[in-house]
Amino acid sequence: MKEFVRRTWLWLVGVYARSFHRGIGTTPLRRWEESAARRLPRPPRSKDDLNVLLTRVEYCKISNTGVTWGHLRWNGDVLKRIRTRPGFKEGTPVKVRIDDQDVSRAWVTDPATGTPEPLAPVDPEYMRGLTLYQHRMVLLLAEERFEGARDDQTRRECRRMLDEQAQELTGRGAKKSRKGMNAVARHRGVGSRALRAPTLR
């Protein structure tokens, strides 16, 4: 993984940034230099702020129960503050950032300040430590075994079943096929195969 990141970084800096792009009429490096000459970009205040900025972005409507995306739900006092602010139109989508590697971690951008503020998972028992890929596998298993049921109890049970299968495939004495180990890697968020983010709505 470190080698993949290193090679990607070298390609971005050495090739992509110096290649001509028709969309902007120049190279990304030249466009950045022109913008920086007018105004230096504001650096993130901390590593945590940068991590938030690099997460998945979705647009969700606020309801009485929070914000929902991909059969996942988060809530927090900030949502009530946004909804009750004068001038906010009911049904207006707000920007929500979601951590693909731990879906319990999400932030909503306050439209008035532009600042991402943390949200809490509505079902922390299920969501905490769960990757987006694992969540997709849970939904597929629920479709197969439980006729598509997506209530909290069914999802927790499906997650437990998948965790047990992963443990069995990696247990001592288990026959470790390439296909089986790739499945475990994806389930546990290891390796490049796990980077394929599932499509959810």
PDB file of C-alpha atoms in Angstrom:
ATOM      1  CA  MET A   1       0.000   0.000   0.000  1.00  0.00           C
ATOM      2  CA  LYS A   2       2.823   2.416   0.825  1.00  0.00           C
ATOM      3  CA  GLU A   3       4.437   1.681  -2.547  1.00  0.00           C
ATOM      4  CA  PHE A   4       1.115   2.303  -4.316  1.00  0.00           C
ATOM      5  CA  VAL A   5       0.721   5.680  -2.567  1.00  0.00           C
ATOM      6  CA  ARG A   6       4.331   6.621  -3.382  1.00  0.00           C
ATOM      7  CA  ARG A   7       3.946   5.776  -7.076  1.00  0.00           C
ATOM      8  CA  THR A   8       0.604   7.578  -7.301  1.00  0.00           C
ATOM      9  CA  TRP A   9       2.127  10.672  -5.694  1.00  0.00           C
ATOM     10  CA  LEU A  10       5.054  10.641  -8.148  1.00  0.00           C
ATOM     11  CA  TRP A  11       2.666  10.334 -11.103  1.00  0.00           C
ATOM     12  CA  LEU A  12       0.454  13.178  -9.861  1.00  0.00           C
ATOM     13  CA  VAL A  13       3.391  15.517  -9.276  1.00  0.00           C
ATOM     14  CA  GLY A  14       5.633  14.499 -12.171  1.00  0.00           C
ATOM     15  CA  VAL A  15       3.150  13.682 -14.932  1.00  0.00           C
ATOM     16  CA  TYR A  16      -0.437  14.784 -14.294  1.00  0.00           C
ATOM     17  CA  ALA A  17       0.391  18.231 -12.885  1.00  0.00           C
ATOM     18  CA  ARG A  18       2.659  19.007 -15.850  1.00  0.00           C
ATOM     19  CA  SER A  19       0.355  17.721 -18.608  1.00  0.00           C
ATOM     20  CA  PHE A  20      -1.806  20.054 -20.675  1.00  0.00           C
ATOM     21  CA  HIS A  21      -5.564  19.852 -19.931  1.00  0.00           C
ATOM     22  CA  ARG A  22      -8.092  21.177 -22.429  1.00  0.00           C
ATOM     23  CA  GLY A  23     -10.650  21.873 -19.682  1.00  0.00           C
ATOM     24  CA  ILE A  24      -8.478  24.553 -18.073  1.00  0.00           C
ATOM     25  CA  GLY A  25      -6.415  25.490 -21.142  1.00  0.00           C
ATOM     26  CA  THR A  26      -3.078  24.895 -19.416  1.00  0.00           C
ATOM     27  CA  THR A  27      -1.374  22.508 -17.013  1.00  0.00           C
ATOM     28  CA  PRO A  28      -2.662  22.029 -13.435  1.00  0.00           C
ATOM     29  CA  LEU A  29       0.725  23.163 -12.123  1.00  0.00           C
ATOM     30  CA  ARG A  30       0.640  26.418 -14.112  1.00  0.00           C
ATOM     31  CA  ARG A  31      -2.959  27.101 -13.037  1.00  0.00           C
ATOM     32  CA  TRP A  32      -2.019  26.512  -9.385  1.00  0.00           C
ATOM     33  CA  GLU A  33       1.004  28.838  -9.688  1.00  0.00           C
ATOM     34  CA  GLU A  34      -1.174  31.576 -11.212  1.00  0.00           C
ATOM     35  CA  SER A  35      -3.729  31.261  -8.408  1.00  0.00           C
ATOM     36  CA  ALA A  36      -1.039  31.138  -5.714  1.00  0.00           C
ATOM     37  CA  ALA A  37       0.513  34.323  -7.094  1.00  0.00           C
ATOM     38  CA  ARG A  38      -2.771  36.119  -6.419  1.00  0.00           C
ATOM     39  CA  ARG A  39      -3.550  34.472  -3.091  1.00  0.00           C
ATOM     40  CA  LEU A  40      -1.807  31.664  -1.245  1.00  0.00           C
ATOM     41  CA  PRO A  41      -4.091  28.727  -0.439  1.00  0.00           C
ATOM     42  CA  ARG A  42      -5.168  28.510   3.177  1.00  0.00           C
ATOM     43  CA  PRO A  43      -3.658  25.371   4.748  1.00  0.00           C
ATOM     44  CA  PRO A  44      -5.833  23.114   6.934  1.00  0.00           C
ATOM     45  CA  ARG A  45      -5.604  23.982  10.610  1.00  0.00           C
ATOM     46  CA  SER A  46      -4.660  20.415  11.544  1.00  0.00           C
ATOM     47  CA  LYS A  47      -4.201  16.889  10.223  1.00  0.00           C
ATOM     48  CA  ASP A  48      -7.710  16.067  11.446  1.00  0.00           C
ATOM     49  CA  ASP A  49      -9.162  18.898   9.346  1.00  0.00           C
ATOM     50  CA  LEU A  50      -7.327  17.554   6.292  1.00  0.00           C
ATOM     51  CA  ASN A  51      -8.663  14.051   6.943  1.00  0.00           C
ATOM     52  CA  VAL A  52     -12.212  15.435   6.993  1.00  0.00           C
ATOM     53  CA  LEU A  53     -11.682  17.270   3.698  1.00  0.00           C
ATOM     54  CA  LEU A  54     -10.548  14.034   2.023  1.00  0.00           C
ATOM     55  CA  THR A  55     -13.675  12.048   2.904  1.00  0.00           C
ATOM     56  CA  ARG A  56     -16.584  11.105   0.639  1.00  0.00           C
ATOM     57  CA  VAL A  57     -19.060  13.933  -0.073  1.00  0.00           C
ATOM     58  CA  GLU A  58     -22.804  13.338  -0.381  1.00  0.00           C
ATOM     59  CA  TYR A  59     -25.796  15.689  -0.294  1.00  0.00           C
ATOM     60  CA  CYS A  60     -28.630  14.704   2.038  1.00  0.00           C
ATOM     61  CA  LYS A  61     -31.913  16.190   3.177  1.00  0.00           C
ATOM     62  CA  ILE A  62     -32.423  16.805   6.899  1.00  0.00           C
ATOM     63  CA  SER A  63     -35.374  15.112   8.599  1.00  0.00           C
ATOM     64  CA  ASN A  64     -36.560  14.799  12.199  1.00  0.00           C
ATOM     65  CA  THR A  65     -34.411  11.667  12.512  1.00  0.00           C
ATOM     66  CA  GLY A  66     -31.235  13.173  11.056  1.00  0.00           C
ATOM     67  CA  VAL A  67     -29.613  12.650   7.644  1.00  0.00           C
ATOM     68  CA  THR A  68     -29.719   9.351   5.749  1.00  0.00           C
ATOM     69  CA  TRP A  69     -27.540   7.999   2.959  1.00  0.00           C
ATOM     70  CA  GLY A  70     -27.120   4.435   1.721  1.00  0.00           C
ATOM     71  CA  HIS A  71     -29.345   3.078   4.534  1.00  0.00           C
ATOM     72  CA  LEU A  72     -27.056   4.722   7.108  1.00  0.00           C
ATOM     73  CA  ARG A  73     -28.214   7.494   9.415  1.00  0.00           C
ATOM     74  CA  TRP A  74     -26.530  10.170  11.513  1.00  0.00           C
ATOM     75  CA  ASN A  75     -27.891  12.891  13.793  1.00  0.00           C
ATOM     76  CA  GLY A  76     -26.726  15.749  15.975  1.00  0.00           C
ATOM     77  CA  ASP A  77     -27.672  19.092  17.482  1.00  0.00           C
ATOM     78  CA  VAL A  78     -26.077  20.874  14.526  1.00  0.00           C
ATOM     79  CA  LEU A  79     -28.826  19.525  12.235  1.00  0.00           C
ATOM     80  CA  LYS A  80     -31.539  21.037  14.420  1.00  0.00           C
ATOM     81  CA  ARG A  81     -29.642  24.312  14.447  1.00  0.00           C
ATOM     82  CA  ILE A  82     -29.445  24.312  10.637  1.00  0.00           C
ATOM     83  CA  ARG A  83     -33.136  23.414  10.193  1.00  0.00           C
ATOM     84  CA  THR A  84     -34.407  26.085  12.568  1.00  0.00           C
ATOM     85  CA  ARG A  85     -32.201  28.864  11.220  1.00  0.00           C
ATOM     86  CA  PRO A  86     -34.221  31.644   9.544  1.00  0.00           C
ATOM     87  CA  GLY A  87     -34.043  31.390   5.779  1.00  0.00           C
ATOM     88  CA  PHE A  88     -33.307  27.666   5.625  1.00  0.00           C
ATOM     89  CA  LYS A  89     -35.768  25.968   3.268  1.00  0.00           C
ATOM     90  CA  GLU A  90     -37.099  22.580   4.349  1.00  0.00           C
ATOM     91  CA  GLY A  91     -35.884  19.867   1.984  1.00  0.00           C
ATOM     92  CA  THR A  92     -32.708  21.702   0.984  1.00  0.00           C
ATOM     93  CA  PRO A  93     -29.843  19.157   0.751  1.00  0.00           C
ATOM     94  CA  VAL A  94     -26.810  19.767   2.952  1.00  0.00           C
ATOM     95  CA  LYS A  95     -23.248  18.612   2.346  1.00  0.00           C
ATOM     96  CA  VAL A  96     -22.385  15.523   4.387  1.00  0.00           C
ATOM     97  CA  ARG A  97     -18.882  14.027   4.546  1.00  0.00           C
ATOM     98  CA  ILE A  98     -18.586  10.295   5.310  1.00  0.00           C
ATOM     99  CA  ASP A  99     -15.493   8.281   6.240  1.00  0.00           C
ATOM    100  CA  ASP A 100     -15.410   5.257   3.901  1.00  0.00           C
ATOM    101  CA  GLN A 101     -13.211   3.379   6.370  1.00  0.00           C
ATOM    102  CA  ASP A 102     -15.496   3.964   9.372  1.00  0.00           C
ATOM    103  CA  VAL A 103     -19.052   4.956   8.470  1.00  0.00           C
ATOM    104  CA  SER A 104     -19.825   5.968  12.047  1.00  0.00           C
ATOM    105  CA  ARG A 105     -17.687   9.052  11.342  1.00  0.00           C
ATOM    106  CA  ALA A 106     -19.564  11.767   9.439  1.00  0.00           C
ATOM    107  CA  TRP A 107     -19.701  15.550   9.312  1.00  0.00           C
ATOM    108  CA  VAL A 108     -22.250  18.057   8.031  1.00  0.00           C
ATOM    109  CA  THR A 109     -21.153  21.367   6.571  1.00  0.00           C
ATOM    110  CA  ASP A 110     -23.067  24.224   8.169  1.00  0.00           C
ATOM    111  CA  PRO A 111     -24.326  26.307   5.200  1.00  0.00           C
ATOM    112  CA  ALA A 112     -23.986  29.497   7.225  1.00  0.00           C
ATOM    113  CA  THR A 113     -20.327  29.047   8.197  1.00  0.00           C
ATOM    114  CA  GLY A 114     -18.990  26.511   5.686  1.00  0.00           C
ATOM    115  CA  THR A 115     -17.513  24.568   8.611  1.00  0.00           C
ATOM    116  CA  PRO A 116     -17.836  20.752   8.822  1.00  0.00           C
ATOM    117  CA  GLU A 117     -19.282  19.719  12.187  1.00  0.00           C
ATOM    118  CA  PRO A 118     -19.343  16.136  13.499  1.00  0.00           C
ATOM    119  CA  LEU A 119     -22.448  13.980  13.507  1.00  0.00           C
ATOM    120  CA  ALA A 120     -23.203  10.931  15.645  1.00  0.00           C
ATOM    121  CA  PRO A 121     -24.215   7.528  14.229  1.00  0.00           C
ATOM    122  CA  VAL A 122     -27.820   6.651  15.019  1.00  0.00           C
ATOM    123  CA  ASP A 123     -26.878   2.956  15.315  1.00  0.00           C
ATOM    124  CA  PRO A 124     -23.340   2.996  16.756  1.00  0.00           C
ATOM    125  CA  GLU A 125     -23.379  -0.724  17.571  1.00  0.00           C
ATOM    126  CA  TYR A 126     -23.648  -1.529  13.885  1.00  0.00           C
ATOM    127  CA  MET A 127     -21.814   1.415  12.314  1.00  0.00           C
ATOM    128  CA  ARG A 128     -18.746   1.876  14.507  1.00  0.00           C
ATOM    129  CA  GLY A 129     -15.624   0.547  12.773  1.00  0.00           C
ATOM    130  CA  LEU A 130     -17.629  -0.562   9.713  1.00  0.00           C
ATOM    131  CA  THR A 131     -16.224   0.242   6.274  1.00  0.00           C
ATOM    132  CA  LEU A 132     -18.446   1.237   3.385  1.00  0.00           C
ATOM    133  CA  TYR A 133     -17.525  -1.965   1.551  1.00  0.00           C
ATOM    134  CA  GLN A 134     -18.526  -4.059   4.582  1.00  0.00           C
ATOM    135  CA  HIS A 135     -21.833  -2.206   4.767  1.00  0.00           C
ATOM    136  CA  ARG A 136     -22.524  -3.054   1.133  1.00  0.00           C
ATOM    137  CA  MET A 137     -21.785  -6.733   1.843  1.00  0.00           C
ATOM    138  CA  VAL A 138     -24.188  -6.596   4.795  1.00  0.00           C
ATOM    139  CA  LEU A 139     -26.970  -5.292   2.544  1.00  0.00           C
ATOM    140  CA  LEU A 140     -26.274  -7.998  -0.036  1.00  0.00           C
ATOM    141  CA  LEU A 141     -26.366 -10.689   2.644  1.00  0.00           C
ATOM    142  CA  ALA A 142     -29.626  -9.276   4.036  1.00  0.00           C
ATOM    143  CA  GLU A 143     -31.072  -9.416   0.522  1.00  0.00           C
ATOM    144  CA  GLU A 144     -30.017 -13.043   0.164  1.00  0.00           C
ATOM    145  CA  ARG A 145     -30.839 -14.424   3.619  1.00  0.00           C
ATOM    146  CA  PHE A 146     -33.513 -12.133   5.042  1.00  0.00           C
ATOM    147  CA  GLU A 147     -35.555 -11.071   2.007  1.00  0.00           C
ATOM    148  CA  GLY A 148     -33.964  -7.633   1.896  1.00  0.00           C
ATOM    149  CA  ALA A 149     -34.778  -6.681   5.498  1.00  0.00           C
ATOM    150  CA  ARG A 150     -32.718  -3.650   6.577  1.00  0.00           C
ATOM    151  CA  ASP A 151     -33.817  -3.068  10.158  1.00  0.00           C
ATOM    152  CA  ASP A 152     -31.120  -2.514  12.786  1.00  0.00           C
ATOM    153  CA  GLN A 153     -31.311  -6.025  14.240  1.00  0.00           C
ATOM    154  CA  THR A 154     -30.997  -7.721  10.828  1.00  0.00           C
ATOM    155  CA  ARG A 155     -28.012  -5.599   9.840  1.00  0.00           C
ATOM    156  CA  ARG A 156     -26.216  -6.365  13.112  1.00  0.00           C
ATOM    157  CA  GLU A 157     -26.841 -10.073  12.606  1.00  0.00           C
ATOM    158  CA  CYS A 158     -25.522  -9.928   9.035  1.00  0.00           C
ATOM    159  CA  ARG A 159     -22.411  -8.093  10.175  1.00  0.00           C
ATOM    160  CA  ARG A 160     -21.825 -10.744  12.847  1.00  0.00           C
ATOM    161  CA  MET A 161     -22.179 -13.509  10.233  1.00  0.00           C
ATOM    162  CA  LEU A 162     -19.687 -11.851   7.897  1.00  0.00           C
ATOM    163  CA  ASP A 163     -17.198 -11.281  10.724  1.00  0.00           C
ATOM    164  CA  GLU A 164     -17.458 -14.965  11.655  1.00  0.00           C
ATOM    165  CA  GLN A 165     -16.864 -16.030   8.045  1.00  0.00           C
ATOM    166  CA  ALA A 166     -13.760 -13.822   7.888  1.00  0.00           C
ATOM    167  CA  GLN A 167     -12.481 -15.347  11.138  1.00  0.00           C
ATOM    168  CA  GLU A 168     -13.027 -18.873   9.804  1.00  0.00           C
ATOM    169  CA  LEU A 169     -11.119 -18.121   6.594  1.00  0.00           C
ATOM    170  CA  THR A 170      -8.131 -16.761   8.519  1.00  0.00           C
ATOM    171  CA  GLY A 171      -8.198 -19.230  11.411  1.00  0.00           C
ATOM    172  CA  ARG A 172      -5.380 -21.639  12.129  1.00  0.00           C
ATOM    173  CA  GLY A 173      -5.544 -24.678   9.895  1.00  0.00           C
ATOM    174  CA  ALA A 174      -7.997 -23.089   7.469  1.00  0.00           C
ATOM    175  CA  LYS A 175      -7.436 -23.699   3.763  1.00  0.00           C
ATOM    176  CA  LYS A 176      -6.473 -20.280   2.433  1.00  0.00           C
ATOM    177  CA  SER A 177      -7.374 -19.946  -1.255  1.00  0.00           C
ATOM    178  CA  ARG A 178      -6.508 -16.762  -3.137  1.00  0.00           C
ATOM    179  CA  LYS A 179     -10.202 -16.069  -3.718  1.00  0.00           C
ATOM    180  CA  GLY A 180     -11.020 -16.537  -0.051  1.00  0.00           C
ATOM    181  CA  MET A 181      -8.168 -14.343   1.153  1.00  0.00           C
ATOM    182  CA  ASN A 182      -9.125 -11.616  -1.334  1.00  0.00           C
ATOM    183  CA  ALA A 183     -12.656 -11.695   0.081  1.00  0.00           C
ATOM    184  CA  VAL A 184     -11.291 -11.351   3.616  1.00  0.00           C
ATOM    185  CA  ALA A 185      -9.025  -8.494   2.513  1.00  0.00           C
ATOM    186  CA  ARG A 186     -11.962  -6.627   1.013  1.00  0.00           C
ATOM    187  CA  HIS A 187     -14.103  -7.278   4.085  1.00  0.00           C
ATOM    188  CA  ARG A 188     -11.414  -5.982   6.418  1.00  0.00           C
ATOM    189  CA  GLY A 189     -10.470  -3.027   4.241  1.00  0.00           C
ATOM    190  CA  VAL A 190      -6.980  -4.272   3.382  1.00  0.00           C
ATOM    191  CA  GLY A 191      -5.235  -3.805   0.045  1.00  0.00           C
ATOM    192  CA  SER A 192      -6.149  -2.169  -3.229  1.00  0.00           C
ATOM    193  CA  ARG A 193      -9.235  -4.341  -3.734  1.00  0.00           C
ATOM    194  CA  ALA A 194     -10.809  -2.710  -0.675  1.00  0.00           C
ATOM    195  CA  LEU A 195     -10.453   0.733  -2.258  1.00  0.00           C
ATOM    196  CA  ARG A 196     -13.318   0.117  -4.684  1.00  0.00           C
ATOM    197  CA  ALA A 197     -16.044   2.141  -3.025  1.00  0.00           C
ATOM    198  CA  PRO A 198     -19.498   0.614  -3.459  1.00  0.00           C
ATOM    199  CA  THR A 199     -22.268   2.504  -5.186  1.00  0.00           C
ATOM    200  CA  LEU A 200     -25.018   3.322  -2.714  1.00  0.00           C
ATOM    201  CA  ARG A 201     -27.920   5.759  -2.793  1.00  0.00           C
TER     202      ARG A 201
END
